[in-house]
JSON list of C-alpha atoms and ligand atoms in Angstrom, two decimals:
[
{"chain": "A", "resi": 1, "resn": "MET", "atom": "CA", "xyz": [23.74, -34.36, 65.15]},
{"chain": "A", "resi": 2, "resn": "THR", "atom": "CA", "xyz": [26.06, -37.36, 64.88]},
{"chain": "A", "resi": 3, "resn": "LEU", "atom": "CA", "xyz": [26.48, -39.73, 67.89]},
{"chain": "A", "resi": 4, "resn": "ILE", "atom": "CA", "xyz": [30.22, -38.40, 68.55]},
{"chain": "A", "resi": 5, "resn": "ALA", "atom": "CA", "xyz": [28.80, -34.78, 68.72]},
{"chain": "A", "resi": 6, "resn": "ASP", "atom": "CA", "xyz": [25.93, -36.08, 71.22]},
{"chain": "A", "resi": 7, "resn": "LEU", "atom": "CA", "xyz": [28.56, -37.74, 72.96]},
{"chain": "A", "resi": 8, "resn": "VAL", "atom": "CA", "xyz": [30.73, -34.74, 73.23]},
{"chain": "A", "resi": 9, "resn": "SER", "atom": "CA", "xyz": [27.69, -32.69, 74.29]},
{"chain": "A", "resi": 10, "resn": "LEU", "atom": "CA", "xyz": [27.06, -35.33, 77.14]},
{"chain": "A", "resi": 11, "resn": "HIS", "atom": "CA", "xyz": [30.79, -35.22, 78.04]},
{"chain": "A", "resi": 12, "resn": "GLN", "atom": "CA", "xyz": [30.33, -31.40, 78.58]},
{"chain": "A", "resi": 13, "resn": "VAL", "atom": "CA", "xyz": [27.30, -31.63, 81.12]},
{"chain": "A", "resi": 14, "resn": "ASP", "atom": "CA", "xyz": [28.57, -34.69, 82.79]},
{"chain": "A", "resi": 15, "resn": "SER", "atom": "CA", "xyz": [32.08, -33.24, 83.55]},
{"chain": "A", "resi": 16, "resn": "GLN", "atom": "CA", "xyz": [30.73, -29.84, 84.70]},
{"chain": "A", "resi": 17, "resn": "GLY", "atom": "CA", "xyz": [28.15, -31.75, 86.99]},
{"chain": "A", "resi": 18, "resn": "ARG", "atom": "CA", "xyz": [31.13, -33.79, 88.45]},
{"chain": "A", "resi": 19, "resn": "ALA", "atom": "CA", "xyz": [33.50, -30.84, 88.96]},
{"chain": "A", "resi": 20, "resn": "LEU", "atom": "CA", "xyz": [30.49, -29.12, 91.09]},
{"chain": "A", "resi": 21, "resn": "ARG", "atom": "CA", "xyz": [29.90, -32.09, 92.87]},
{"chain": "A", "resi": 22, "resn": "MET", "atom": "CA", "xyz": [33.39, -32.49, 93.48]},
{"chain": "A", "resi": 23, "resn": "ARG", "atom": "CA", "xyz": [33.39, -28.64, 94.91]},
{"chain": "A", "resi": 24, "resn": "LEU", "atom": "CA", "xyz": [30.55, -29.60, 97.22]},
{"chain": "A", "resi": 25, "resn": "GLU", "atom": "CA", "xyz": [32.09, -32.81, 98.39]},
{"chain": "A", "resi": 26, "resn": "SER", "atom": "CA", "xyz": [35.20, -31.16, 99.19]},
{"chain": "A", "resi": 27, "resn": "ALA", "atom": "CA", "xyz": [33.59, -28.52, 101.28]},
{"chain": "A", "resi": 28, "resn": "GLU", "atom": "CA", "xyz": [31.64, -31.10, 103.05]},
{"chain": "A", "resi": 29, "resn": "HIS", "atom": "CA", "xyz": [34.90, -33.03, 103.66]},
{"chain": "A", "resi": 30, "resn": "PHE", "atom": "CA", "xyz": [36.54, -30.13, 105.04]},
{"chain": "A", "resi": 31, "resn": "VAL", "atom": "CA", "xyz": [33.90, -29.62, 107.63]},
{"chain": "A", "resi": 32, "resn": "ALA", "atom": "CA", "xyz": [33.86, -33.24, 108.38]},
{"chain": "A", "resi": 33, "resn": "VAL", "atom": "CA", "xyz": [37.54, -33.40, 109.01]},
{"chain": "A", "resi": 34, "resn": "GLN", "atom": "CA", "xyz": [37.66, -30.18, 111.14]},
{"chain": "A", "resi": 35, "resn": "GLU", "atom": "CA", "xyz": [34.72, -31.42, 113.25]},
{"chain": "A", "resi": 36, "resn": "LYS", "atom": "CA", "xyz": [36.70, -34.65, 113.76]},
{"chain": "A", "resi": 37, "resn": "HIS", "atom": "CA", "xyz": [39.45, -32.73, 115.14]},
{"chain": "A", "resi": 38, "resn": "ARG", "atom": "CA", "xyz": [37.14, -30.67, 117.25]},
{"chain": "A", "resi": 39, "resn": "VAL", "atom": "CA", "xyz": [35.85, -33.86, 118.98]},
{"chain": "A", "resi": 40, "resn": "GLN", "atom": "CA", "xyz": [39.35, -35.16, 119.44]},
{"chain": "A", "resi": 41, "resn": "LEU", "atom": "CA", "xyz": [40.22, -31.68, 121.22]},
{"chain": "A", "resi": 42, "resn": "VAL", "atom": "CA", "xyz": [37.15, -31.87, 123.62]},
{"chain": "A", "resi": 43, "resn": "GLY", "atom": "CA", "xyz": [38.18, -35.58, 124.61]},
{"chain": "A", "resi": 44, "resn": "ARG", "atom": "CA", "xyz": [41.65, -34.13, 125.41]},
{"chain": "A", "resi": 45, "resn": "LEU", "atom": "CA", "xyz": [39.97, -31.11, 127.34]},
{"chain": "A", "resi": 46, "resn": "GLU", "atom": "CA", "xyz": [37.81, -33.61, 129.41]},
{"chain": "A", "resi": 47, "resn": "GLU", "atom": "CA", "xyz": [41.24, -35.77, 130.09]},
{"chain": "A", "resi": 48, "resn": "MET", "atom": "CA", "xyz": [43.04, -32.69, 131.30]},
{"chain": "A", "resi": 49, "resn": "LYS", "atom": "CA", "xyz": [40.37, -31.51, 133.53]},
{"chain": "A", "resi": 50, "resn": "SER", "atom": "CA", "xyz": [40.05, -35.05, 135.02]},
{"chain": "A", "resi": 51, "resn": "GLN", "atom": "CA", "xyz": [43.73, -35.07, 135.60]},
{"chain": "A", "resi": 52, "resn": "ILE", "atom": "CA", "xyz": [43.45, -31.82, 137.47]},
{"chain": "A", "resi": 53, "resn": "ARG", "atom": "CA", "xyz": [40.78, -32.98, 139.65]},
{"chain": "A", "resi": 54, "resn": "GLN", "atom": "CA", "xyz": [42.91, -36.05, 140.72]},
{"chain": "A", "resi": 55, "resn": "HIS", "atom": "CA", "xyz": [45.89, -33.82, 141.44]},
{"chain": "A", "resi": 56, "resn": "GLN", "atom": "CA", "xyz": [43.73, -31.49, 143.39]},
{"chain": "A", "resi": 57, "resn": "ALA", "atom": "CA", "xyz": [42.15, -34.33, 145.44]},
{"chain": "A", "resi": 58, "resn": "THR", "atom": "CA", "xyz": [45.60, -36.00, 146.18]},
{"chain": "A", "resi": 59, "resn": "ALA", "atom": "CA", "xyz": [46.84, -32.61, 147.18]},
{"chain": "A", "resi": 60, "resn": "GLY", "atom": "CA", "xyz": [43.63, -32.19, 149.39]},
{"chain": "A", "resi": 61, "resn": "ASN", "atom": "CA", "xyz": [44.69, -35.51, 151.17]},
{"chain": "A", "resi": 62, "resn": "HIS", "atom": "CA", "xyz": [48.27, -34.67, 151.77]},
{"chain": "A", "resi": 63, "resn": "GLU", "atom": "CA", "xyz": [47.12, -31.39, 153.09]},
{"chain": "A", "resi": 64, "resn": "ALA", "atom": "CA", "xyz": [44.64, -32.88, 155.57]},
{"chain": "A", "resi": 65, "resn": "GLU", "atom": "CA", "xyz": [47.37, -35.54, 156.69]},
{"chain": "A", "resi": 66, "resn": "SER", "atom": "CA", "xyz": [49.80, -32.63, 157.23]},
{"chain": "A", "resi": 67, "resn": "GLY", "atom": "CA", "xyz": [47.00, -30.80, 159.31]},
{"chain": "A", "resi": 68, "resn": "SER", "atom": "CA", "xyz": [46.55, -33.94, 161.58]},
{"chain": "A", "resi": 69, "resn": "VAL", "atom": "CA", "xyz": [50.50, -34.03, 161.97]},
{"chain": "A", "resi": 70, "resn": "LYS", "atom": "CA", "xyz": [50.35, -30.31, 162.76]},
{"chain": "A", "resi": 71, "resn": "ASN", "atom": "CA", "xyz": [48.07, -31.14, 165.82]},
{"chain": "A", "resi": 72, "resn": "ARG", "atom": "CA", "xyz": [50.06, -34.02, 167.07]},
{"chain": "A", "resi": 73, "resn": "LEU", "atom": "CA", "xyz": [53.14, -31.59, 166.76]},
{"chain": "A", "resi": 74, "resn": "GLU", "atom": "CA", "xyz": [51.55, -28.98, 168.83]},
{"chain": "A", "resi": 75, "resn": "THR", "atom": "CA", "xyz": [50.40, -31.48, 171.63]},
{"chain": "A", "resi": 76, "resn": "LEU", "atom": "CA", "xyz": [54.03, -32.73, 171.58]},
{"chain": "A", "resi": 77, "resn": "ARG", "atom": "CA", "xyz": [55.18, -29.13, 172.11]},
{"chain": "A", "resi": 78, "resn": "GLU", "atom": "CA", "xyz": [52.95, -28.57, 175.10]},
{"chain": "A", "resi": 79, "resn": "GLN", "atom": "CA", "xyz": [54.46, -31.91, 176.32]},
{"chain": "A", "resi": 80, "resn": "LEU", "atom": "CA", "xyz": [57.87, -30.63, 175.97]},
{"chain": "A", "resi": 81, "resn": "ASN", "atom": "CA", "xyz": [57.14, -27.44, 177.84]},
{"chain": "A", "resi": 82, "resn": "GLN", "atom": "CA", "xyz": [55.55, -29.44, 180.47]},
{"chain": "A", "resi": 83, "resn": "SER", "atom": "CA", "xyz": [58.25, -31.96, 180.90]},
{"chain": "A", "resi": 84, "resn": "THR", "atom": "CA", "xyz": [59.77, -32.34, 184.29]},
{"chain": "A", "resi": 85, "resn": "ASN", "atom": "CA", "xyz": [62.90, -34.37, 183.83]},
{"chain": "A", "resi": 86, "resn": "PRO", "atom": "CA", "xyz": [65.68, -34.44, 180.96]},
{"chain": "A", "resi": 87, "resn": "LYS", "atom": "CA", "xyz": [64.98, -37.94, 180.08]},
{"chain": "A", "resi": 88, "resn": "GLN", "atom": "CA", "xyz": [61.44, -37.32, 179.28]},
{"chain": "A", "resi": 89, "resn": "TYR", "atom": "CA", "xyz": [62.30, -33.90, 177.60]},
{"chain": "A", "resi": 90, "resn": "ALA", "atom": "CA", "xyz": [65.01, -35.74, 175.24]},
{"chain": "A", "resi": 91, "resn": "ALA", "atom": "CA", "xyz": [62.12, -38.59, 174.22]},
{"chain": "A", "resi": 92, "resn": "VAL", "atom": "CA", "xyz": [59.61, -35.89, 173.52]},
{"chain": "A", "resi": 93, "resn": "LEU", "atom": "CA", "xyz": [61.97, -33.91, 171.39]},
{"chain": "A", "resi": 94, "resn": "ASN", "atom": "CA", "xyz": [63.16, -36.76, 169.61]},
{"chain": "A", "resi": 95, "resn": "GLU", "atom": "CA", "xyz": [59.63, -37.80, 168.56]},
{"chain": "A", "resi": 96, "resn": "LEU", "atom": "CA", "xyz": [58.81, -34.36, 167.80]},
{"chain": "A", "resi": 97, "resn": "LYS", "atom": "CA", "xyz": [61.85, -34.05, 165.57]},
{"chain": "A", "resi": 98, "resn": "LEU", "atom": "CA", "xyz": [60.74, -37.29, 163.79]},
{"chain": "A", "resi": 99, "resn": "LEU", "atom": "CA", "xyz": [57.17, -36.10, 163.19]},
{"chain": "A", "resi": 100, "resn": "GLN", "atom": "CA", "xyz": [58.60, -32.68, 161.95]},
{"chain": "A", "resi": 101, "resn": "THR", "atom": "CA", "xyz": [60.51, -34.66, 159.22]},
{"chain": "A", "resi": 102, "resn": "GLN", "atom": "CA", "xyz": [57.53, -36.76, 158.36]},
{"chain": "A", "resi": 103, "resn": "ARG", "atom": "CA", "xyz": [55.28, -33.48, 158.13]},
{"chain": "A", "resi": 104, "resn": "ASP", "atom": "CA", "xyz": [57.80, -31.87, 155.65]},
{"chain": "A", "resi": 105, "resn": "ALA", "atom": "CA", "xyz": [57.89, -34.98, 153.35]},
{"chain": "A", "resi": 106, "resn": "ILE", "atom": "CA", "xyz": [54.20, -34.56, 153.36]},
{"chain": "A", "resi": 107, "resn": "ASP", "atom": "CA", "xyz": [54.28, -31.01, 152.59]},
{"chain": "A", "resi": 108, "resn": "ASP", "atom": "CA", "xyz": [56.73, -31.64, 149.46]},
{"chain": "A", "resi": 109, "resn": "LEU", "atom": "CA", "xyz": [54.36, -34.11, 148.14]},
{"chain": "A", "resi": 110, "resn": "THR", "atom": "CA", "xyz": [51.45, -31.52, 148.50]},
{"chain": "A", "resi": 111, "resn": "ILE", "atom": "CA", "xyz": [53.78, -29.13, 146.72]},
{"chain": "A", "resi": 112, "resn": "ALA", "atom": "CA", "xyz": [54.59, -31.51, 143.82]},
{"chain": "A", "resi": 113, "resn": "GLN", "atom": "CA", "xyz": [50.79, -32.27, 143.39]},
{"chain": "A", "resi": 114, "resn": "LEU", "atom": "CA", "xyz": [50.17, -28.41, 143.07]},
{"chain": "A", "resi": 115, "resn": "ASP", "atom": "CA", "xyz": [52.85, -28.02, 140.81]},
{"chain": "A", "resi": 116, "resn": "LYS", "atom": "CA", "xyz": [51.21, -30.85, 138.48]},
{"chain": "A", "resi": 117, "resn": "VAL", "atom": "CA", "xyz": [47.87, -28.86, 138.88]},
{"chain": "A", "resi": 118, "resn": "GLN", "atom": "CA", "xyz": [49.38, -25.86, 137.67]},
{"chain": "A", "resi": 119, "resn": "GLU", "atom": "CA", "xyz": [50.96, -27.66, 134.76]},
{"chain": "A", "resi": 120, "resn": "SER", "atom": "CA", "xyz": [47.85, -29.26, 133.79]},
{"chain": "A", "resi": 121, "resn": "GLN", "atom": "CA", "xyz": [46.11, -26.09, 133.72]},
{"chain": "A", "resi": 122, "resn": "GLY", "atom": "CA", "xyz": [48.64, -24.38, 131.39]},
{"chain": "A", "resi": 123, "resn": "LYS", "atom": "CA", "xyz": [47.93, -27.45, 129.11]},
{"chain": "A", "resi": 124, "resn": "LEU", "atom": "CA", "xyz": [44.32, -27.07, 129.53]},
{"chain": "A", "resi": 125, "resn": "ALA", "atom": "CA", "xyz": [44.65, -23.61, 128.63]},
{"chain": "A", "resi": 126, "resn": "GLU", "atom": "CA", "xyz": [46.56, -24.69, 125.52]},
{"chain": "A", "resi": 127, "resn": "ILE", "atom": "CA", "xyz": [43.78, -26.89, 124.43]},
{"chain": "A", "resi": 128, "resn": "GLU", "atom": "CA", "xyz": [40.92, -24.41, 125.18]},
{"chain": "A", "resi": 129, "resn": "LYS", "atom": "CA", "xyz": [42.80, -21.87, 122.87]},
{"chain": "A", "resi": 130, "resn": "LEU", "atom": "CA", "xyz": [43.18, -24.65, 120.28]},
{"chain": "A", "resi": 131, "resn": "LEU", "atom": "CA", "xyz": [39.43, -25.75, 120.66]},
{"chain": "A", "resi": 132, "resn": "THR", "atom": "CA", "xyz": [38.34, -22.00, 120.09]},
{"chain": "A", "resi": 133, "resn": "GLU", "atom": "CA", "xyz": [40.38, -21.74, 117.00]},
{"chain": "A", "resi": 134, "resn": "ARG", "atom": "CA", "xyz": [39.06, -24.94, 115.50]},
{"chain": "A", "resi": 135, "resn": "VAL", "atom": "CA", "xyz": [35.48, -23.92, 116.32]},
{"chain": "A", "resi": 136, "resn": "LYS", "atom": "CA", "xyz": [36.40, -20.74, 114.11]},
{"chain": "A", "resi": 137, "resn": "VAL", "atom": "CA", "xyz": [37.58, -22.83, 111.45]},
{"chain": "A", "resi": 138, "resn": "ILE", "atom": "CA", "xyz": [34.43, -24.93, 111.42]},
{"chain": "A", "resi": 139, "resn": "GLU", "atom": "CA", "xyz": [32.33, -21.96, 111.47]},
{"chain": "A", "resi": 140, "resn": "ALA", "atom": "CA", "xyz": [33.93, -20.52, 108.24]},
{"chain": "A", "resi": 141, "resn": "GLY", "atom": "CA", "xyz": [33.95, -23.83, 106.73]},
{"chain": "A", "resi": 142, "resn": "GLN", "atom": "CA", "xyz": [30.00, -24.31, 107.35]},
{"chain": "A", "resi": 143, "resn": "THR", "atom": "CA", "xyz": [29.64, -20.81, 105.98]},
{"chain": "A", "resi": 144, "resn": "GLU", "atom": "CA", "xyz": [31.65, -21.99, 102.81]},
{"chain": "A", "resi": 145, "resn": "LEU", "atom": "CA", "xyz": [29.77, -25.10, 102.61]},
{"chain": "A", "resi": 146, "resn": "LYS", "atom": "CA", "xyz": [26.40, -23.15, 102.78]},
{"chain": "A", "resi": 147, "resn": "THR", "atom": "CA", "xyz": [27.53, -20.56, 100.02]},
{"chain": "A", "resi": 148, "resn": "CYS", "atom": "CA", "xyz": [28.73, -23.55, 97.91]},
{"chain": "A", "resi": 149, "resn": "LYS", "atom": "CA", "xyz": [25.39, -25.34, 98.49]},
{"chain": "A", "resi": 150, "resn": "GLY", "atom": "CA", "xyz": [23.60, -22.23, 97.20]},
{"chain": "A", "resi": 151, "resn": "GLU", "atom": "CA", "xyz": [25.60, -21.68, 94.48]},
{"chain": "A", "resi": 152, "resn": "VAL", "atom": "CA", "xyz": [26.31, -25.41, 93.15]},
{"chain": "A", "resi": 153, "resn": "GLY", "atom": "CA", "xyz": [22.74, -26.71, 94.22]},
{"chain": "A", "resi": 154, "resn": "ALA", "atom": "CA", "xyz": [20.72, -24.78, 91.67]},
{"chain": "A", "resi": 155, "resn": "ARG", "atom": "CA", "xyz": [23.31, -25.15, 88.70]},
{"chain": "A", "resi": 156, "resn": "LEU", "atom": "CA", "xyz": [23.82, -28.86, 89.61]},
{"chain": "A", "resi": 157, "resn": "SER", "atom": "CA", "xyz": [20.06, -29.74, 89.42]},
{"chain": "A", "resi": 158, "resn": "GLU", "atom": "CA", "xyz": [19.87, -27.68, 85.98]},
{"chain": "A", "resi": 159, "resn": "LEU", "atom": "CA", "xyz": [22.88, -29.76, 84.76]},
{"chain": "A", "resi": 160, "resn": "ASP", "atom": "CA", "xyz": [21.46, -33.10, 85.91]},
{"chain": "A", "resi": 161, "resn": "ARG", "atom": "CA", "xyz": [18.44, -32.32, 83.67]},
{"chain": "A", "resi": 162, "resn": "GLU", "atom": "CA", "xyz": [20.75, -31.47, 80.69]},
{"chain": "A", "resi": 163, "resn": "ARG", "atom": "CA", "xyz": [22.71, -34.79, 81.35]},
{"chain": "A", "resi": 164, "resn": "THR", "atom": "CA", "xyz": [19.33, -36.51, 81.28]},
{"chain": "A", "resi": 165, "resn": "VAL", "atom": "CA", "xyz": [18.20, -34.96, 77.91]},
{"chain": "A", "resi": 166, "resn": "ALA", "atom": "CA", "xyz": [21.78, -35.36, 76.38]},
{"chain": "A", "resi": 167, "resn": "SER", "atom": "CA", "xyz": [21.77, -39.26, 77.55]},
{"chain": "A", "resi": 168, "resn": "GLN", "atom": "CA", "xyz": [18.37, -39.76, 76.10]},
{"chain": "A", "resi": 169, "resn": "ARG", "atom": "CA", "xyz": [20.00, -39.00, 72.38]},
{"chain": "A", "resi": 170, "resn": "ILE", "atom": "CA", "xyz": [22.56, -41.76, 72.91]},
{"chain": "A", "resi": 171, "resn": "PRO", "atom": "CA", "xyz": [21.90, -45.56, 72.22]},
{"chain": "A", "resi": 172, "resn": "GLN", "atom": "CA", "xyz": [22.19, -47.67, 75.33]},
{"chain": "A", "resi": 173, "resn": "ARG", "atom": "CA", "xyz": [25.20, -49.53, 74.34]},
{"chain": "A", "resi": 174, "resn": "ASP", "atom": "CA", "xyz": [27.26, -46.36, 73.85]},
{"chain": "A", "resi": 175, "resn": "LEU", "atom": "CA", "xyz": [25.67, -45.04, 76.95]},
{"chain": "A", "resi": 176, "resn": "VAL", "atom": "CA", "xyz": [27.17, -47.98, 78.96]},
{"chain": "A", "resi": 177, "resn": "ILE", "atom": "CA", "xyz": [30.62, -47.28, 77.42]},
{"chain": "A", "resi": 178, "resn": "PHE", "atom": "CA", "xyz": [30.46, -43.70, 78.22]},
{"chain": "A", "resi": 179, "resn": "ASN", "atom": "CA", "xyz": [29.46, -43.99, 81.79]},
{"chain": "A", "resi": 180, "resn": "ARG", "atom": "CA", "xyz": [32.12, -46.73, 82.53]},
{"chain": "A", "resi": 181, "resn": "ALA", "atom": "CA", "xyz": [34.54, -44.47, 81.08]},
{"chain": "A", "resi": 182, "resn": "ALA", "atom": "CA", "xyz": [33.22, -41.39, 82.88]},
{"chain": "A", "resi": 183, "resn": "ASP", "atom": "CA", "xyz": [33.06, -43.33, 86.25]},
{"chain": "A", "resi": 184, "resn": "LEU", "atom": "CA", "xyz": [36.63, -44.74, 85.76]},
{"chain": "A", "resi": 185, "resn": "TYR", "atom": "CA", "xyz": [38.39, -41.30, 84.81]},
{"chain": "A", "resi": 186, "resn": "GLU", "atom": "CA", "xyz": [36.26, -38.80, 86.93]},
{"chain": "A", "resi": 187, "resn": "GLY", "atom": "CA", "xyz": [34.34, -37.44, 84.24]},
{"chain": "A", "resi": 188, "resn": "GLU", "atom": "CA", "xyz": [37.11, -37.62, 81.43]},
{"chain": "A", "resi": 189, "resn": "ALA", "atom": "CA", "xyz": [35.29, -40.19, 79.27]},
{"chain": "A", "resi": 190, "resn": "MET", "atom": "CA", "xyz": [36.09, -38.93, 75.88]},
{"chain": "A", "resi": 191, "resn": "ALA", "atom": "CA", "xyz": [39.73, -38.39, 74.52]},
{"chain": "A", "resi": 192, "resn": "GLU", "atom": "CA", "xyz": [40.66, -36.69, 71.38]},
{"chain": "A", "resi": 193, "resn": "LEU", "atom": "CA", "xyz": [42.14, -38.86, 68.63]},
{"chain": "A", "resi": 194, "resn": "VAL", "atom": "CA", "xyz": [45.55, -37.08, 67.89]},
{"chain": "A", "resi": 195, "resn": "ALA", "atom": "CA", "xyz": [47.29, -37.23, 64.37]},
{"chain": "A", "resi": 196, "resn": "ILE", "atom": "CA", "xyz": [50.94, -37.53, 64.76]},
{"chain": "A", "resi": 197, "resn": "ASP", "atom": "CA", "xyz": [51.71, -38.04, 61.16]},
{"chain": "A", "resi": 198, "resn": "VAL", "atom": "CA", "xyz": [48.76, -38.69, 58.66]},
{"chain": "A", "resi": 199, "resn": "ARG", "atom": "CA", "xyz": [51.24, -39.63, 56.00]},
{"chain": "A", "resi": 200, "resn": "LEU", "atom": "CA", "xyz": [52.73, -42.38, 58.16]},
{"chain": "A", "resi": 201, "resn": "ARG", "atom": "CA", "xyz": [49.39, -43.17, 59.65]},
{"chain": "A", "resi": 202, "resn": "GLU", "atom": "CA", "xyz": [50.57, -42.55, 63.42]},
{"chain": "A", "resi": 203, "resn": "TYR", "atom": "CA", "xyz": [47.94, -41.84, 65.74]},
{"chain": "A", "resi": 204, "resn": "VAL", "atom": "CA", "xyz": [47.81, -41.61, 69.50]},
{"chain": "A", "resi": 205, "resn": "CYS", "atom": "CA", "xyz": [45.11, -41.08, 72.22]},
{"chain": "A", "resi": 206, "resn": "GLY", "atom": "CA", "xyz": [45.13, -37.50, 73.44]},
{"chain": "A", "resi": 207, "resn": "ALA", "atom": "CA", "xyz": [44.12, -38.84, 77.19]},
{"chain": "A", "resi": 208, "resn": "CYS", "atom": "CA", "xyz": [46.83, -41.77, 77.66]},
{"chain": "A", "resi": 209, "resn": "ASN", "atom": "CA", "xyz": [49.18, -40.88, 74.83]},
{"chain": "A", "resi": 210, "resn": "MET", "atom": "CA", "xyz": [49.29, -44.73, 73.58]},
{"chain": "A", "resi": 211, "resn": "GLU", "atom": "CA", "xyz": [49.44, -45.32, 70.16]},
{"chain": "A", "resi": 212, "resn": "LEU", "atom": "CA", "xyz": [46.36, -46.19, 68.08]},
{"chain": "A", "resi": 213, "resn": "PRO", "atom": "CA", "xyz": [45.99, -48.47, 65.46]},
{"chain": "A", "resi": 214, "resn": "PRO", "atom": "CA", "xyz": [44.95, -46.69, 61.99]},
{"chain": "A", "resi": 215, "resn": "GLU", "atom": "CA", "xyz": [41.91, -48.75, 61.86]},
{"chain": "A", "resi": 216, "resn": "LYS", "atom": "CA", "xyz": [40.78, -46.70, 64.98]},
{"chain": "A", "resi": 217, "resn": "TYR", "atom": "CA", "xyz": [41.24, -43.27, 62.73]},
{"chain": "A", "resi": 218, "resn": "ALA", "atom": "CA", "xyz": [39.61, -45.06, 59.80]},
{"chain": "A", "resi": 219, "resn": "ALA", "atom": "CA", "xyz": [36.51, -45.85, 61.73]},
{"chain": "A", "resi": 220, "resn": "LEU", "atom": "CA", "xyz": [36.03, -42.89, 63.21]},
{"chain": "A", "resi": 221, "resn": "ALA", "atom": "CA", "xyz": [36.58, -40.67, 60.09]},
{"chain": "A", "resi": 222, "resn": "SER", "atom": "CA", "xyz": [34.23, -43.10, 58.05]},
{"chain": "A", "resi": 223, "resn": "ASN", "atom": "CA", "xyz": [31.31, -43.24, 60.61]},
{"chain": "A", "resi": 224, "resn": "PRO", "atom": "CA", "xyz": [30.74, -40.65, 63.17]},
{"chain": "A", "resi": 225, "resn": "ASN", "atom": "CA", "xyz": [27.91, -42.75, 64.34]},
{"chain": "A", "resi": 226, "resn": "VAL", "atom": "CA", "xyz": [29.80, -45.40, 65.89]},
{"chain": "A", "resi": 227, "resn": "ALA", "atom": "CA", "xyz": [31.73, -45.05, 69.16]},
{"chain": "A", "resi": 228, "resn": "VAL", "atom": "CA", "xyz": [35.39, -45.96, 68.77]},
{"chain": "A", "resi": 229, "resn": "THR", "atom": "CA", "xyz": [37.37, -46.39, 71.75]},
{"chain": "A", "resi": 230, "resn": "CYS", "atom": "CA", "xyz": [41.01, -46.29, 72.73]},
{"chain": "A", "resi": 231, "resn": "THR", "atom": "CA", "xyz": [42.64, -49.58, 72.90]},
{"chain": "A", "resi": 232, "resn": "SER", "atom": "CA", "xyz": [44.24, -48.70, 76.24]},
{"chain": "A", "resi": 233, "resn": "CYS", "atom": "CA", "xyz": [42.39, -46.61, 78.20]},
{"chain": "A", "resi": 234, "resn": "HIS", "atom": "CA", "xyz": [38.82, -47.34, 76.68]},
{"chain": "A", "resi": 235, "resn": "ARG", "atom": "CA", "xyz": [37.68, -43.61, 76.53]},
{"chain": "A", "resi": 236, "resn": "ILE", "atom": "CA", "xyz": [35.54, -42.72, 73.64]},
{"chain": "A", "resi": 237, "resn": "LEU", "atom": "CA", "xyz": [37.80, -41.04, 70.79]},
{"chain": "A", "resi": 238, "resn": "TYR", "atom": "CA", "xyz": [36.62, -37.98, 69.02]},
{"chain": "A", "resi": 239, "resn": "MET", "atom": "CA", "xyz": [38.29, -35.65, 66.42]},
{"chain": "A", "resi": 240, "resn": "THR", "atom": "CA", "xyz": [38.35, -32.17, 66.18]},
{"chain": "A", "resi": 241, "resn": "GLU", "atom": "CA", "xyz": [37.48, -30.21, 62.97]},
{"chain": "A", "resi": 242, "resn": "VAL", "atom": "CA", "xyz": [41.05, -29.72, 61.93]},
{"chain": "A", "resi": 243, "resn": "ASN", "atom": "CA", "xyz": [41.89, -33.34, 62.73]},
{"chain": "A", "resi": 244, "resn": "SER", "atom": "CA", "xyz": [38.91, -34.62, 60.83]},
{"chain": "A", "resi": 245, "resn": "SER", "atom": "CA", "xyz": [39.52, -32.64, 57.76]},
{"chain": "A", "resi": 246, "resn": "VAL", "atom": "CA", "xyz": [43.15, -34.12, 57.26]},
{"chain": "A", "resi": 247, "resn": "GLY", "atom": "CA", "xyz": [43.54, -37.17, 55.38]},
{"chain": "B", "resi": 1, "resn": "ZN", "atom": "ZN1", "xyz": [43.78, -43.64, 75.60]}
]
């Protein structure tokens, strides 16, 4: 086999391995992102629970205050019933009215807090629903990830072994060029040298579409054991059978 043929074989196993790894990584990434959302929702849930507790405590304080005002009102009513002269009666009645207004205001505050409790409980229920949905999504994602690991795992170690074997046939210098291009272009280390017009000696790189000097074609056509790279993208060039038989 020629160097170019060896490089093409390496390219095949390399890009297959990269595609499988990408599938695995995207499944892992999906679960990680969903888990992040779940943690955020748990945070919002705890925050809402704490708000509800605060509103309930404030409502409780108002209720206690209203209760003590109520006791005071009852005492005043007794005094009113027992009052013997109009002046005293008027004074007690006045105080009673004032206190009743105060109690009404306190009760309004209690109601406002209880409304807030109800509102927050509605929000809490929404968050709980979102959380339940998110947990289901995570579970589905984990199942997919497990399946993916099962399917991909075995094939991946096989491809890694094949890649090692394919790499061993390639000189160190060319392997460095290949790996650099493969890392740069996510596995697309090779590009076809395309003849646009052989007579006019017009050639382009099949990956980046940039024009190639005719010397690139000449070098590749004359010696398939030397790696020739694209002037623009530095991918390793190869020619298909049809292409290499022309000119
Ligand atoms: Zn190129």
